Short mmCIF file of C-alpha atoms in Angstrom, two decimals:
data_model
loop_
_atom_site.label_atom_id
_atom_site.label_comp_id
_atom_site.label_asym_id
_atom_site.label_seq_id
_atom_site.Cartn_x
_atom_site.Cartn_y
_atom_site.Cartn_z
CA UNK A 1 -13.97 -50.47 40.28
CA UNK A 2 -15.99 -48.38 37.84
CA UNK A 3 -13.04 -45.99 37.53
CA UNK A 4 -10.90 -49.21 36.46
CA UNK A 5 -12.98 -50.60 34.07
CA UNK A 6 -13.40 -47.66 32.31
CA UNK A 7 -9.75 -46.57 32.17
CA UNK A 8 -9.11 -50.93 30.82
CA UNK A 9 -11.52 -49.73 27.62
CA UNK A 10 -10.18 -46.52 27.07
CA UNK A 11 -6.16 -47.69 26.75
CA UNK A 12 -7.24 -51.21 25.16
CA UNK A 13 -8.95 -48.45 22.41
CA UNK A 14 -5.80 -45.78 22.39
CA UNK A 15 -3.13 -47.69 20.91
CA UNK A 16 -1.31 -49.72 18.25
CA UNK A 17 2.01 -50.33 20.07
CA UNK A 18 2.35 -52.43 22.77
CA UNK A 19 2.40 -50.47 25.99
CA UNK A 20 2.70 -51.12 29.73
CA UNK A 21 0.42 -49.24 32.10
CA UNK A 22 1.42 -48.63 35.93
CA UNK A 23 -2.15 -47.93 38.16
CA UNK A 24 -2.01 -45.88 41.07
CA UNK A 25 -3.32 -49.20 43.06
CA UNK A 26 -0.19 -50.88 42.28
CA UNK A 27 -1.77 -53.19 39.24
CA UNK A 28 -0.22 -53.35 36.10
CA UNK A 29 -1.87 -54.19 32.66
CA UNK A 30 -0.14 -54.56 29.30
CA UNK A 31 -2.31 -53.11 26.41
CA UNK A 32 -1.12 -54.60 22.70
CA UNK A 33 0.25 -57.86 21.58
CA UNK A 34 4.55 -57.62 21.94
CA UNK A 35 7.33 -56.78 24.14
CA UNK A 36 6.50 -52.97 25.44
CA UNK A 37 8.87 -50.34 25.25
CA UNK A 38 7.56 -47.63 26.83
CA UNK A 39 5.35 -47.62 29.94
CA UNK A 40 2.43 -45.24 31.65
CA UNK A 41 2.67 -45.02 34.95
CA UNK A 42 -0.86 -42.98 36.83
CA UNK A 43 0.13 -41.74 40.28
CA UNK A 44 -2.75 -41.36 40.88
CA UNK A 45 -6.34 -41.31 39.42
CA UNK A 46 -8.01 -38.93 36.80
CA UNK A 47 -11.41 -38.25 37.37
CA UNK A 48 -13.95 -40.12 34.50
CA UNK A 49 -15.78 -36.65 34.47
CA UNK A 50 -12.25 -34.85 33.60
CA UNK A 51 -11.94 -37.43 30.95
CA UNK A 52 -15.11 -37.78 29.43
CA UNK A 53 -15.52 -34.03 29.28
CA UNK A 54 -12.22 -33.05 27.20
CA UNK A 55 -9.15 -35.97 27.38
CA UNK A 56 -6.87 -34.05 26.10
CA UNK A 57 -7.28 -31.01 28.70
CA UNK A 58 -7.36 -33.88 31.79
CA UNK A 59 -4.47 -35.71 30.15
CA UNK A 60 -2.28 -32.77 29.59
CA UNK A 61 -2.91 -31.45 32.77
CA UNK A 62 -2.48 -34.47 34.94
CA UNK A 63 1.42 -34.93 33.09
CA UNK A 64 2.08 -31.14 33.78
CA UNK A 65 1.19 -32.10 37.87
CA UNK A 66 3.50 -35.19 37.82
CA UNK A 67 0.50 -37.31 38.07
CA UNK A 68 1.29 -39.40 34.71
CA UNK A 69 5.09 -40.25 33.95
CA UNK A 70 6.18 -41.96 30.46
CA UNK A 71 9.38 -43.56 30.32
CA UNK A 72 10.83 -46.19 28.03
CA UNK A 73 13.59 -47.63 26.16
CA UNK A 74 13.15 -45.91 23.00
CA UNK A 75 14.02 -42.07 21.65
CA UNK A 76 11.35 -39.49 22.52
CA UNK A 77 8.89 -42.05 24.67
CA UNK A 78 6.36 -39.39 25.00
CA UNK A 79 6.24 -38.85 21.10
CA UNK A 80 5.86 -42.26 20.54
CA UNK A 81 3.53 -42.73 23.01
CA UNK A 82 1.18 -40.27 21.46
CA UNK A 83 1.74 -40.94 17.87
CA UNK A 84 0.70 -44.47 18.71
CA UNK A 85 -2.74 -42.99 19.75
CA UNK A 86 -2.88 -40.97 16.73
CA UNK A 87 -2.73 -43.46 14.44
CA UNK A 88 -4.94 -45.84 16.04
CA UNK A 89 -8.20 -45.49 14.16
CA UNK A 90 -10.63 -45.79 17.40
CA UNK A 91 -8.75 -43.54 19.64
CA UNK A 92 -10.01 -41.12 22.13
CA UNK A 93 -7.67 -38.77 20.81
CA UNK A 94 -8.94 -38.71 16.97
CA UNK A 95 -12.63 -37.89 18.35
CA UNK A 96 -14.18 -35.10 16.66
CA UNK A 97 -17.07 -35.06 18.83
CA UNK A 98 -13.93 -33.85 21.62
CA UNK A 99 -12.84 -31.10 19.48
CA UNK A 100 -16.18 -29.58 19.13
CA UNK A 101 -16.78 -29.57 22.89
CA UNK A 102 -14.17 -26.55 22.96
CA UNK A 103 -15.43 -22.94 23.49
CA UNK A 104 -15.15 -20.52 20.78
CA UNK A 105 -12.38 -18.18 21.62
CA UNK A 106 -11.82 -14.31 20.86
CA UNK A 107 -10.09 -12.82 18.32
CA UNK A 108 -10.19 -9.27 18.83
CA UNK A 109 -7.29 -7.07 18.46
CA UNK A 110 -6.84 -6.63 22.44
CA UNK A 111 -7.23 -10.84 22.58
CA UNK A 112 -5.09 -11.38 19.26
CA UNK A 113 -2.33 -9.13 20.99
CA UNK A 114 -2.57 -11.01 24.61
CA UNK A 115 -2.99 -14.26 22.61
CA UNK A 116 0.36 -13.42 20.99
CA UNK A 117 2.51 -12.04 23.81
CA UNK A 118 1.49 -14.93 26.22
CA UNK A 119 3.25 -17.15 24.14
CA UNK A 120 6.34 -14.86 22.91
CA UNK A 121 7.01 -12.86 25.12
CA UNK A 122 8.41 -15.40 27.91
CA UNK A 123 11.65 -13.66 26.78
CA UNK A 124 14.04 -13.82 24.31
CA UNK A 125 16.22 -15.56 26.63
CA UNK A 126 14.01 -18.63 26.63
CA UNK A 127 13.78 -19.30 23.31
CA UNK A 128 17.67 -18.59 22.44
CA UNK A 129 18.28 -21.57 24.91
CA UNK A 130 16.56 -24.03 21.90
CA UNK A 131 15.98 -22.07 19.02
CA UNK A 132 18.87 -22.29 16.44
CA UNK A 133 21.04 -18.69 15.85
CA UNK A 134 18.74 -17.77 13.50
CA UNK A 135 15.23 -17.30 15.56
CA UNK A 136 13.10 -18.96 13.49
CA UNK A 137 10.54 -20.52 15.51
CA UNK A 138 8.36 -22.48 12.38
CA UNK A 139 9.32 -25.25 10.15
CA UNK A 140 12.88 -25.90 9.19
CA UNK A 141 13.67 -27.37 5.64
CA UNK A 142 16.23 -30.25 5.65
CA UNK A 143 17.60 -30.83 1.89
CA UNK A 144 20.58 -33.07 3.24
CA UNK A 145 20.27 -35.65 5.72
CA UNK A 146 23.24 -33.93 7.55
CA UNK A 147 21.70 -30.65 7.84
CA UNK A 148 21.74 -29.37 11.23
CA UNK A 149 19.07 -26.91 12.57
CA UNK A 150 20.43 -23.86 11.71
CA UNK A 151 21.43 -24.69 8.05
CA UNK A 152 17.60 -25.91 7.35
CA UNK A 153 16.19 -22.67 8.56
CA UNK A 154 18.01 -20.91 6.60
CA UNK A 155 17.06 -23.34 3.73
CA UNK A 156 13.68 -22.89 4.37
CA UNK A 157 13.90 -18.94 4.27
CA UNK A 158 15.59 -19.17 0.83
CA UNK A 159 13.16 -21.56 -0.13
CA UNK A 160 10.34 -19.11 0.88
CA UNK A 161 11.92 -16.35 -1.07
CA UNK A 162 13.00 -18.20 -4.10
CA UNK A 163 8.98 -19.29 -4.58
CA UNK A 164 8.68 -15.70 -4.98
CA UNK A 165 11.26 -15.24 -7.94
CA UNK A 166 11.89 -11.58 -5.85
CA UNK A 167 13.53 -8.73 -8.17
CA UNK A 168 15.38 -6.58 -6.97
CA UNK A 169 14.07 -2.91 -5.50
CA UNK A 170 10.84 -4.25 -5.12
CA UNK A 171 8.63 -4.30 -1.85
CA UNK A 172 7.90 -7.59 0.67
CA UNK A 173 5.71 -7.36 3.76
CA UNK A 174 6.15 -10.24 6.33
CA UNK A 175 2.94 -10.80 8.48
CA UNK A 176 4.33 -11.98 11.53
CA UNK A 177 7.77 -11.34 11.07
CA UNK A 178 8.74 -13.28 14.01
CA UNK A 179 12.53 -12.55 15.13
CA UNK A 180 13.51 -11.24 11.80
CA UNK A 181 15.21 -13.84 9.80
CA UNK A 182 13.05 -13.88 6.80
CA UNK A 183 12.79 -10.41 6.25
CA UNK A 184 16.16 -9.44 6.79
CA UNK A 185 17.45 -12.27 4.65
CA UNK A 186 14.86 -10.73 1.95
CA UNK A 187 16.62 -7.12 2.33
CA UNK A 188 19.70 -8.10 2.11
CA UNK A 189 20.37 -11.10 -0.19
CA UNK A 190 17.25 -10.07 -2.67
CA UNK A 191 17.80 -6.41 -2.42
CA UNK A 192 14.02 -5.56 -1.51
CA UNK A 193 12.76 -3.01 0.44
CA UNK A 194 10.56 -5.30 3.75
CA UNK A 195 8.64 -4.03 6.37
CA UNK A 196 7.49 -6.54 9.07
CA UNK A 197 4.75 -6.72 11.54
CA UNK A 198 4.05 -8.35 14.64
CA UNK A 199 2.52 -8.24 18.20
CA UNK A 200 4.79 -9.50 20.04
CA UNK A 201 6.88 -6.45 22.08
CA UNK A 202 10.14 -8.49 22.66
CA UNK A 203 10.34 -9.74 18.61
CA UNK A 204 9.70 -6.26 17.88
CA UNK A 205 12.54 -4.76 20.08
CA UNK A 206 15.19 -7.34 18.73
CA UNK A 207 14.34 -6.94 15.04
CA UNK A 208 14.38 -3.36 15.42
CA UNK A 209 17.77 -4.02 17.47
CA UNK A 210 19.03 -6.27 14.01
CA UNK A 211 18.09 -3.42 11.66
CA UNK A 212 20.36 -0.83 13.04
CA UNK A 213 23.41 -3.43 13.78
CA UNK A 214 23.34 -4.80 10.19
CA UNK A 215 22.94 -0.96 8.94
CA UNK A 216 19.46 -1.84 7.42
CA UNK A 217 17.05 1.57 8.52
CA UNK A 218 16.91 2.52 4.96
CA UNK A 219 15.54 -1.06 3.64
CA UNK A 220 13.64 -2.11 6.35
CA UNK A 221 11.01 -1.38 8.71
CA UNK A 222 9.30 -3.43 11.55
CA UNK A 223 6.11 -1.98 12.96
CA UNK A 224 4.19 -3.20 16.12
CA UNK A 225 0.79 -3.71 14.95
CA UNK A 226 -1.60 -6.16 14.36
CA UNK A 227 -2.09 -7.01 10.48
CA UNK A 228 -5.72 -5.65 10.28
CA UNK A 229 -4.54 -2.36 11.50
CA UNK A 230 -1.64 -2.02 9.56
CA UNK A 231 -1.67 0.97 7.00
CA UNK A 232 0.39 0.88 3.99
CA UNK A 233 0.22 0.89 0.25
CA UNK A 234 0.18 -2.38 -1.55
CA UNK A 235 3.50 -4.59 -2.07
CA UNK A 236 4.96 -6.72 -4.90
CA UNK A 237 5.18 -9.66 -2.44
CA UNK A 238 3.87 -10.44 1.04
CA UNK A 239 4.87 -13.73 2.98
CA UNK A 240 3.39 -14.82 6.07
CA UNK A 241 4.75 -17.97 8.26
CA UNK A 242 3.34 -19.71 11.28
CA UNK A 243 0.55 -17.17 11.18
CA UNK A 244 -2.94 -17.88 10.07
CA UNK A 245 -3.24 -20.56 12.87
CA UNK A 246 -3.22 -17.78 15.26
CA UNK A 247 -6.42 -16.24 13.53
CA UNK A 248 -9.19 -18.29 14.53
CA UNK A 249 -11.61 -19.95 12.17
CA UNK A 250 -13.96 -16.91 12.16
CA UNK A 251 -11.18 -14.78 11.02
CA UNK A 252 -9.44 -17.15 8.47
CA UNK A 253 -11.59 -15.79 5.69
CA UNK A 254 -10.84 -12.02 6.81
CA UNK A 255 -6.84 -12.87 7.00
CA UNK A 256 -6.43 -13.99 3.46
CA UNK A 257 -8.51 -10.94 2.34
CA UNK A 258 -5.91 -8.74 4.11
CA UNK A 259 -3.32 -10.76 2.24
CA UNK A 260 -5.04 -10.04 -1.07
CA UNK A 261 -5.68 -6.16 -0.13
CA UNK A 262 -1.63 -5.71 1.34
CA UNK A 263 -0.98 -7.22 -2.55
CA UNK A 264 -0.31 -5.15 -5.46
CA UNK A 265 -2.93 -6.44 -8.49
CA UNK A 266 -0.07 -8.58 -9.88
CA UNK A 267 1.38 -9.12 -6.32
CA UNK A 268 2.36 -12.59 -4.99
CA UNK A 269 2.57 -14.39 -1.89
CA UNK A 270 3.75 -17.40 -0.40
CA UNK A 271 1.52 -18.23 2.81
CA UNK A 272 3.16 -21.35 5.00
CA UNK A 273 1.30 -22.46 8.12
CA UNK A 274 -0.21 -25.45 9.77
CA UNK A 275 -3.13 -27.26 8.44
CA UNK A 276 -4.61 -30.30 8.29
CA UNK A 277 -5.77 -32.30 5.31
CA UNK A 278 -8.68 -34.35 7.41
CA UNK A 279 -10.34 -30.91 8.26
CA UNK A 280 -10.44 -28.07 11.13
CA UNK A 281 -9.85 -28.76 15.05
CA UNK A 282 -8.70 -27.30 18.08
CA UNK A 283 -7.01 -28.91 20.97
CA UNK A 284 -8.02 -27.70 24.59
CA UNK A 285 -4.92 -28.46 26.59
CA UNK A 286 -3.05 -26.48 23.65
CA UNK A 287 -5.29 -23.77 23.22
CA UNK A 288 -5.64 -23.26 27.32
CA UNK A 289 -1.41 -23.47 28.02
CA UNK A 290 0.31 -22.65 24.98
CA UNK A 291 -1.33 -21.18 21.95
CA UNK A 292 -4.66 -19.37 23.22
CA UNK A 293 -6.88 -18.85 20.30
CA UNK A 294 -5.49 -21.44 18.49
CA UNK A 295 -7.23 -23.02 15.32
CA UNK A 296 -5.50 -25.75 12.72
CA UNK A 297 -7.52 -24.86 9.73
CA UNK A 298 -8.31 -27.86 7.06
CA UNK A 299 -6.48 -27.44 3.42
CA UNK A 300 -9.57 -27.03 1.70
CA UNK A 301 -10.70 -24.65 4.00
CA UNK A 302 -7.84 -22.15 3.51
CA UNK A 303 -7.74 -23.11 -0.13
CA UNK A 304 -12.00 -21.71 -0.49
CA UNK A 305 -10.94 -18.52 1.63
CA UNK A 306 -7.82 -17.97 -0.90
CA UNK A 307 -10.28 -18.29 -3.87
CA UNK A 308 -12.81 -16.48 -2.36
CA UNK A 309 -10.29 -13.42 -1.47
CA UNK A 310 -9.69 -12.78 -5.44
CA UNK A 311 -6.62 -15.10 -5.54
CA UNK A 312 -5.01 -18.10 -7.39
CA UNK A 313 -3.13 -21.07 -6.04
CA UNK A 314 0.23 -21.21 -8.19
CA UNK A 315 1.71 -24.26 -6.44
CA UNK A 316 1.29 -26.13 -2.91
CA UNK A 317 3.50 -28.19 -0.86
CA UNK A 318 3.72 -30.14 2.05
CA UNK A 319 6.41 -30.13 4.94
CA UNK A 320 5.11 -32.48 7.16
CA UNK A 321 8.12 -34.72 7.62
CA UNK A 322 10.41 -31.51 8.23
CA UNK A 323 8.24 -29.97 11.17
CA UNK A 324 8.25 -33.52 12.92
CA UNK A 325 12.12 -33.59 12.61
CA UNK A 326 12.32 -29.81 13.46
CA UNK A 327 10.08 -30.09 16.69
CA UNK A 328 12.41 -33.56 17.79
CA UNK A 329 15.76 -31.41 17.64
CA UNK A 330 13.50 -27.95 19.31
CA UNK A 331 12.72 -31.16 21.74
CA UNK A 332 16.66 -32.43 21.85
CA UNK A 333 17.94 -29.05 22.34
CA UNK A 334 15.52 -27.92 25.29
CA UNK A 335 15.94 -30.67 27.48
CA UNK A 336 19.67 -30.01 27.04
CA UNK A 337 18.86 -26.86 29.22
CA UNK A 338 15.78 -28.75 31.25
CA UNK A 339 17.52 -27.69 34.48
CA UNK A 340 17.85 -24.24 33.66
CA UNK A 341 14.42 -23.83 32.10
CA UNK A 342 12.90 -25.84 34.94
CA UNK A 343 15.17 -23.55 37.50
CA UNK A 344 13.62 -20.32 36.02
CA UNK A 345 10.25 -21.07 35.31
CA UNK A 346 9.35 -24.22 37.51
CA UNK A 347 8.75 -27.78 36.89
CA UNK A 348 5.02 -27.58 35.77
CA UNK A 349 6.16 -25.44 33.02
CA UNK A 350 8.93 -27.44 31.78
CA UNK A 351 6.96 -30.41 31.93
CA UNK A 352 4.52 -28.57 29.93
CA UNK A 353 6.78 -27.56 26.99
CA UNK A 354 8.47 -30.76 26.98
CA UNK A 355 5.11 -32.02 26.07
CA UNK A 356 3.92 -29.68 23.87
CA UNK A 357 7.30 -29.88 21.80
CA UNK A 358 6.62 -34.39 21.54
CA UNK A 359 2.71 -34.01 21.02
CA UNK A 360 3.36 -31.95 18.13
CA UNK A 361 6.22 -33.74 16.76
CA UNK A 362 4.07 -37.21 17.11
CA UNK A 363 1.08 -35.21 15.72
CA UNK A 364 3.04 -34.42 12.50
CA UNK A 365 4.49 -37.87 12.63
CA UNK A 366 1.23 -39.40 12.51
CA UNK A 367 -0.29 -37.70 10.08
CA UNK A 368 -2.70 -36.02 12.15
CA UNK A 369 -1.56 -32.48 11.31
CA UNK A 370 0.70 -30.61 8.08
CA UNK A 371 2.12 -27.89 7.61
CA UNK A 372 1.49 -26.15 3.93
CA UNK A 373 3.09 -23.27 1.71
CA UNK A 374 0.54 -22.20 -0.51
CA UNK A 375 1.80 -20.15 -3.59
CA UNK A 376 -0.86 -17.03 -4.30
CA UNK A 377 -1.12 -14.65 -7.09
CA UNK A 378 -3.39 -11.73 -6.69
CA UNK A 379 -4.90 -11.76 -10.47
CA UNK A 380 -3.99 -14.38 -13.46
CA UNK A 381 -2.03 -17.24 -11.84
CA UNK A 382 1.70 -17.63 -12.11
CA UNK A 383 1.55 -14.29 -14.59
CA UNK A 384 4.90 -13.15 -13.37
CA UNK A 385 6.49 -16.81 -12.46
CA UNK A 386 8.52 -19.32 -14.66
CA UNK A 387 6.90 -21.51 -16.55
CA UNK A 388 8.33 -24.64 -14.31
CA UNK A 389 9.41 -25.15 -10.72
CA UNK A 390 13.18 -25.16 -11.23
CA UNK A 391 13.80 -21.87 -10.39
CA UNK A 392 12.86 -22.73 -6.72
CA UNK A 393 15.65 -24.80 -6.43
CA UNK A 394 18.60 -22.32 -7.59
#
């Protein structure tokens, strides 16, 4: 009965939608005023303990088992489901006293490199089955409504590049190069010479694969290291995408001083990751299943650490309405292939992507999280830009 009562409080507290909850004692309650759409259904019970002591972890974990289903009438029920307890203002889920309950995690070289790899390396395969042709596993940017998935990735690389206002001959390095797109696209439309970097042994074998099909060996480079160890003279630009939330607040401050020391005195960069504008957190289910070491970093906090590396903010903008879409159609596109995925790598695993693709999208939907590019000159500030921001949109 305890168990009950406390589970009534916590949903009457987690929502502002109307929802329908199933109990594993075959009682149903209806939390919100309105016709619900979507409904919870517990098979069976999750400990008070498990909940008290991290939500997200016991929550996350119990939908992975089978032991919560959400269904409903309208697109993306999970999403919805957990953008409706973003945005309610007494959630469980918007606790701060939860984050902070999370271990500190290691981010050595050896843990950086597992960290990585755990989450990449599940093969290229995998991520061809929902990716677009392109690789790019970040942000997309949509600048038509009918922009599919493919066309807005490759918006968002020229839109990367163009920030730059890249001459030709010059030198780029990419700090997490990912499957290649950016850089290549750099080499070959803005005639620079690129050398990327990552830590991830299957993106490094198929960008090195892309080099020597597309004739590129005397351009570009890809290296399989980890950023602090890499060893090269300065370049005219560096850009870095989806990376420094992979650092770990301790680090933060060192990564944007290895920005500022990989950039020539009047180098820039353009620096495009995940943030938040409320402040820092961590998530434990996330951090233990999908991105270990994980830390959102707030906007100030990276904007201190870019100031405090030598460098100057020339312009900053947020993309937070094209990562939710981006993350719905990853979403769309890999349950188009949940029978293969789920054939391959098992049911707890789908489920477990499925709802890591719909927490973030209903994350970024809600406001909860952003994702920034911040543009960074190493010396005066926009010394080698135009004077306005047209020339971004060439």
């Amino acid at each position: 009965m305890l168990e009950k009562t406390f589970y009534h409080t916590l949903l009457a507290h987690s929502f502002n939608v109307p929802i329908t909850v199933n109990y594993w004692d075959n009682t149903s309650e209806t939390y919100g005023e309105g016709t619900p759409e979507v409904t919870i259904s517990f098979k069976k019970a999750i400990p008070v303990s498990a909940l008290t002591k991290n939500a997200s972890l016991a929550l996350g974990e119990a939908f992975m088992a089978g032991d919560i289903e959400i269904t409903g009438t309208v697109d993306f029920p999970i999403q919805k489901v957990l953008t409706a307890a973003y945005e309610s203002a007494d959630s469980f889920m918007r606790n701060p006293k939860l984050m902070r309950l999370i271990p500190k995690q290691s981010h050595s070289e050896r843990a950086s490199k597992h960290d990585v790899q755990s989450h990449y390396d599940l093969g290229n395969d995998f991520y061809k089955l929902w990716l677009d042709p392109t690789m790019t596993y970040s942000c997309a940017y949509f600048t038509s409504p009918d922009d599919d998935l493919e066309t807005a990735q490759k918006n968002k690389v020229m839109h990367i590049l163009r920030k730059l206002n890249p001459q030709p001959g010059r030198t780029l390095l990419d700090i997490g190069c990912g499957w290649g797109t950016l850089m290549l696209t750099a080499a070959k439309v803005f005639k620079l010479n690129v050398v990327g970097i990552t830590l991830s042994q299957e993106q490094y074998d198929y960008v090195n694969q892309r080099i020597k099909d597309e004739h590129l060996e005397d351009v570009a480079e890809v290296q399989l290291v980890d950023y602090r160890e890499l060893k090269h003279d300065p370049f005219d630009y560096v850009t870095s995408v989806g990376m420094f939330e992979h650092v770990g607040e301790e680090n933060l401050g060192l990564y944007f001083k290895d920005v500022a020391r990989f950039m020539k005195d009047d180098g820039t960069a353009l620096i495009h990751g995940i943030t938040r504008q409320q402040g820092g957190a961590t998530n434990a289910w996330l951090t233990k299943y999908i991105f270990p070491g994980g830390y959102v970093p707030g906007m100030a906090e990276n904007l201190g650490h870019i100031v405090d590396a030598g460098m100057q903010l020339d312009d900053l903008e947020p993309l937070r309405r094209h990562y939710q879409r981006t993350l719905e159609i990853w979403d769309t596109n890999f349950n188009a292939h949940r029978e293969e995925i789920q054939a391959a790598q098992g049911e707890s695993f789908t489920r477990m992507w499925d709802l890591y693709l719909q927490a973030a999208a209903a994350s970024f939907e809600s406001g909860n999280i952003d994702v920034m590019q911040f543009l960074i000159s190493k010396g005066a500030s926009g010394k080698d830009l135009p004077m306005t921001r047209d020339y971004m949109y060439l």
